[in-house]
XYZ file of C-alpha atoms in Angstrom:
306
model
C 275.780 194.059 -67.469
C 277.540 195.524 -70.513
C 280.041 193.916 -72.791
C 282.917 191.815 -71.492
C 286.290 193.517 -71.934
C 289.612 191.689 -71.637
C 292.730 193.817 -71.092
C 296.185 192.423 -71.789
C 298.417 194.604 -69.652
C 295.657 195.615 -67.270
C 297.813 195.888 -64.145
C 300.098 198.731 -65.269
C 299.755 202.505 -65.020
C 297.473 202.914 -68.043
C 295.846 199.484 -67.971
C 294.662 199.635 -64.368
C 293.183 203.114 -64.922
C 291.348 201.979 -68.067
C 290.100 198.843 -66.294
C 288.628 200.849 -63.412
C 287.159 203.428 -65.797
C 285.333 200.763 -67.815
C 284.207 198.875 -64.711
C 282.517 202.026 -63.374
C 280.710 202.336 -66.684
C 279.093 198.931 -66.313
C 281.436 196.703 -68.287
C 282.671 193.354 -67.063
C 286.472 193.570 -67.103
C 289.042 190.769 -67.252
C 292.731 191.621 -66.845
C 295.874 189.607 -67.494
C 298.748 189.055 -65.099
C 301.797 186.829 -65.006
C 301.041 186.232 -61.316
C 297.289 186.557 -60.669
C 297.647 185.697 -56.989
C 299.839 188.768 -56.449
C 297.356 191.235 -57.914
C 294.073 189.604 -56.913
C 293.904 191.523 -53.635
C 294.980 194.859 -55.121
C 292.599 194.482 -58.043
C 289.986 192.277 -56.437
C 287.114 193.896 -58.332
C 288.355 192.293 -61.563
C 288.541 188.797 -62.961
C 292.274 188.168 -63.322
C 293.493 185.585 -65.815
C 297.012 184.206 -66.080
C 299.117 185.007 -69.112
C 302.890 185.239 -69.397
C 303.500 186.698 -72.888
C 307.097 185.516 -72.893
C 306.318 181.823 -72.371
C 302.614 181.210 -73.042
C 300.141 181.501 -75.869
C 297.262 183.881 -75.247
C 294.366 181.969 -73.609
C 291.805 181.091 -76.269
C 289.053 180.883 -73.641
C 289.562 184.574 -72.853
C 289.034 185.487 -76.512
C 285.882 183.369 -76.502
C 284.512 185.160 -73.413
C 285.425 188.700 -74.412
C 283.540 190.996 -76.766
C 286.495 193.392 -76.818
C 290.183 192.718 -76.285
C 292.464 195.653 -75.414
C 296.218 195.244 -75.825
C 298.304 197.574 -73.621
C 301.345 195.377 -73.071
C 304.815 196.828 -73.556
C 308.138 197.199 -71.756
C 308.762 200.785 -70.621
C 310.542 202.953 -73.187
C 312.195 205.187 -70.554
C 315.397 203.250 -69.882
C 318.838 203.106 -71.426
C 318.538 201.346 -74.787
C 321.107 198.575 -74.659
C 320.791 195.933 -77.370
C 319.193 193.616 -74.803
C 316.656 196.260 -73.786
C 315.844 197.062 -77.429
C 315.108 193.404 -78.058
C 312.790 193.364 -75.034
C 311.051 196.540 -76.211
C 310.307 194.811 -79.501
C 309.381 191.367 -78.195
C 307.127 192.723 -75.418
C 305.051 194.514 -78.048
C 305.322 192.579 -81.278
C 305.471 188.995 -79.995
C 302.671 189.527 -77.470
C 300.462 191.124 -80.140
C 301.177 188.230 -82.474
C 300.041 185.770 -79.793
C 296.776 187.644 -79.269
C 296.071 187.680 -83.013
C 296.853 183.962 -83.219
C 294.236 183.366 -80.506
C 291.665 185.244 -82.614
C 292.443 182.858 -85.469
C 291.524 179.835 -83.343
C 287.934 180.826 -82.544
C 284.957 182.376 -84.288
C 286.044 185.994 -83.919
C 283.546 187.616 -86.264
C 282.046 190.675 -84.574
C 284.708 190.990 -81.885
C 286.786 194.137 -81.399
C 290.549 194.444 -80.935
C 291.963 197.732 -79.616
C 295.751 197.750 -79.707
C 298.152 200.401 -78.455
C 300.810 202.020 -80.594
C 302.658 205.310 -80.210
C 303.156 208.623 -81.981
C 306.828 207.649 -82.080
C 305.952 206.040 -85.415
C 306.301 209.465 -87.080
C 309.836 210.158 -85.894
C 310.971 213.680 -85.040
C 309.482 216.242 -87.462
C 310.180 219.593 -85.749
C 307.260 221.968 -86.464
C 305.413 219.825 -89.034
C 301.801 219.048 -88.096
C 301.444 215.273 -88.009
C 298.190 213.449 -88.799
C 297.374 209.789 -89.240
C 298.401 210.063 -92.918
C 301.841 211.570 -92.231
C 305.000 209.722 -93.244
C 306.823 207.459 -90.802
C 310.254 207.952 -89.305
C 313.177 205.578 -89.825
C 314.638 205.390 -86.318
C 314.378 202.449 -83.904
C 311.142 203.588 -82.263
C 309.448 204.289 -85.607
C 310.338 200.853 -86.947
C 309.183 199.225 -83.718
C 305.777 200.922 -84.015
C 305.441 200.005 -87.692
C 306.038 196.311 -86.967
C 303.783 196.477 -83.880
C 300.908 197.926 -85.874
C 301.351 195.501 -88.760
C 301.037 192.616 -86.321
C 297.834 194.085 -84.837
C 296.273 194.748 -88.254
C 296.316 191.014 -89.003
C 293.376 190.594 -86.597
C 291.081 192.075 -89.248
C 291.715 188.959 -91.374
C 289.588 187.026 -88.864
C 286.587 189.356 -88.929
C 287.768 191.407 -85.960
C 287.098 195.151 -85.920
C 290.615 196.437 -85.331
C 291.462 199.822 -83.802
C 295.042 201.026 -83.373
C 295.701 203.918 -81.002
C 298.849 205.980 -81.529
C 299.199 207.326 -78.012
C 301.156 210.433 -77.059
C 302.680 211.371 -73.704
C 300.166 210.245 -71.081
C 299.511 212.736 -68.267
C 298.223 210.981 -65.141
C 298.825 210.316 -61.471
C 301.073 207.661 -59.971
C 302.944 206.686 -63.081
C 304.045 207.449 -66.594
C 305.679 210.668 -67.729
C 304.892 212.700 -64.606
C 306.124 210.095 -62.118
C 309.762 211.033 -62.731
C 309.207 214.744 -63.207
C 307.009 215.563 -60.209
C 309.606 215.057 -57.419
C 312.138 217.148 -59.368
C 309.690 219.989 -59.991
C 308.452 219.952 -56.385
C 312.039 220.579 -55.301
C 312.166 223.581 -57.598
C 314.721 221.876 -59.830
C 312.566 221.524 -62.938
C 313.446 223.195 -66.199
C 313.061 223.109 -69.958
C 315.152 220.717 -72.030
C 317.686 222.505 -74.192
C 316.070 225.506 -75.866
C 312.594 224.196 -74.961
C 311.325 224.520 -78.548
C 310.510 220.836 -79.110
C 306.819 219.993 -79.389
C 305.191 217.653 -76.863
C 301.989 215.895 -77.885
C 300.200 214.732 -74.753
C 296.900 213.269 -73.557
C 295.233 213.194 -70.131
C 294.798 209.600 -68.972
C 291.050 210.111 -68.547
C 290.752 211.207 -72.177
C 292.727 208.134 -73.238
C 290.225 205.960 -71.351
C 287.362 207.926 -72.931
C 288.812 207.297 -76.407
C 288.942 203.567 -75.671
C 285.325 203.637 -74.474
C 284.398 205.620 -77.599
C 286.049 202.951 -79.767
C 284.236 200.166 -77.925
C 280.829 201.763 -78.325
C 281.075 203.008 -81.917
C 281.103 200.246 -84.505
C 282.264 202.643 -87.225
C 285.585 203.206 -85.444
C 288.360 201.173 -87.068
C 291.890 201.694 -88.281
C 294.485 204.081 -86.874
C 293.873 207.059 -84.559
C 296.208 209.584 -82.955
C 295.343 209.851 -79.259
C 296.650 213.249 -78.222
C 295.146 216.533 -77.093
C 294.294 218.886 -79.984
C 296.689 221.361 -78.351
C 300.313 220.198 -78.226
C 302.728 222.395 -76.289
C 306.397 223.206 -76.501
C 308.625 221.800 -73.800
C 309.163 225.364 -72.559
C 305.401 225.953 -72.254
C 304.904 222.640 -70.476
C 307.712 223.409 -68.034
C 306.363 226.852 -67.159
C 302.822 225.529 -66.756
C 303.793 222.564 -64.580
C 305.910 224.776 -62.323
C 303.031 227.266 -62.058
C 300.548 224.548 -61.071
C 302.949 223.258 -58.394
C 303.810 226.809 -57.327
C 307.505 226.168 -57.814
C 310.252 227.891 -59.817
C 311.550 226.325 -63.014
C 314.640 228.152 -64.170
C 317.275 225.424 -64.500
C 317.428 224.257 -68.134
C 318.427 220.629 -68.642
C 321.197 220.368 -71.264
C 320.829 217.574 -73.801
C 324.254 216.153 -72.942
C 323.063 215.506 -69.366
C 320.187 213.398 -70.685
C 322.625 211.486 -72.879
C 324.732 210.682 -69.820
C 321.659 209.427 -67.949
C 319.789 207.629 -70.714
C 322.204 207.159 -73.611
C 322.346 208.974 -76.938
C 319.744 206.968 -78.850
C 316.896 207.232 -76.323
C 317.656 210.935 -75.835
C 317.571 211.745 -79.563
C 314.662 209.487 -80.528
C 312.300 209.837 -77.569
C 313.298 212.409 -74.949
C 314.139 215.370 -77.172
C 312.273 214.495 -80.365
C 309.783 217.139 -81.547
C 306.342 215.862 -82.567
C 303.415 218.186 -83.193
C 300.605 215.662 -83.569
C 296.937 216.339 -84.352
C 294.130 213.836 -83.509
C 292.566 214.466 -86.906
C 290.472 211.301 -87.251
C 289.014 211.528 -83.721
C 288.032 215.153 -84.280
C 286.403 214.246 -87.594
C 284.254 211.704 -85.724
C 283.171 214.386 -83.265
C 285.105 213.128 -80.254
C 285.442 215.887 -77.660
C 288.438 215.954 -75.336
C 287.626 216.766 -71.722
C 291.172 218.012 -71.140
C 292.432 219.796 -74.246
C 294.423 222.443 -72.350
C 297.651 221.486 -70.555
C 297.078 223.769 -67.563
C 293.564 222.410 -67.009
C 294.891 218.858 -67.326
C 297.660 219.380 -64.783
C 295.392 221.206 -62.350
C 292.951 218.272 -62.430
C 295.746 216.045 -61.136
C 297.518 218.294 -58.638
C 294.924 220.811 -57.415
C 292.118 218.736 -55.954
């Protein structure tokens, strides 16, 4: 049996995929849930431990058992950003991360590993500028959220924990995430580029995200911040054409920005839905990590043409 991995947020779209990926590779996997009895049947191959980030401290006994703790908790970004929602977006990430780090401080954590999610939203919208891990940060709500989120995670290193922060791009996978909303629209032939389609989309196949996490677990030299995106970002127009081609559907109805503002509000539309980010996974490439799905057409075909 390999190392013991604990995943906070292991029942969601990304977390459940990562949990199953690591389990197949011989790791023992523990996952958190607010209601373990509800997920125990669906995820019966895992040890499920109870943790409600809003009301409970992170269980110290889980930190003691685990060699690696992965933090994937966070309220979904894709909703209208009311002040109440914005507070939940922050608390679900920052407060939960703080509680995990506090648990590290209560045990002998030397030699343990903490892998914590962040997002490429930290850079803000930069049009055609190539963004690496050393690029400047944005100053919008999402950028500031990511900055505070990462600062909370970095504190784990004070307790001898090898700390890895993953700035994740748009995740391409089945049954959730970015494609969950788009697929029904495109299958009806109603898909289209957003505005002029020139904004850059930095994406990663969910299997490559899981492979990056495994890479971080197994390589002791991996620490600090990493962009987790394909080496080949695409424009929204290119993505739209490719997705429609893979589904064998037309895509000729552009989506005007004002329509997105009506649906999601101005702030979410400007900061997340139409922001242009051309991100490069510079540090991963320097370490020799090889993406299995670096091409958007290959990535989409792996999901829809089986």
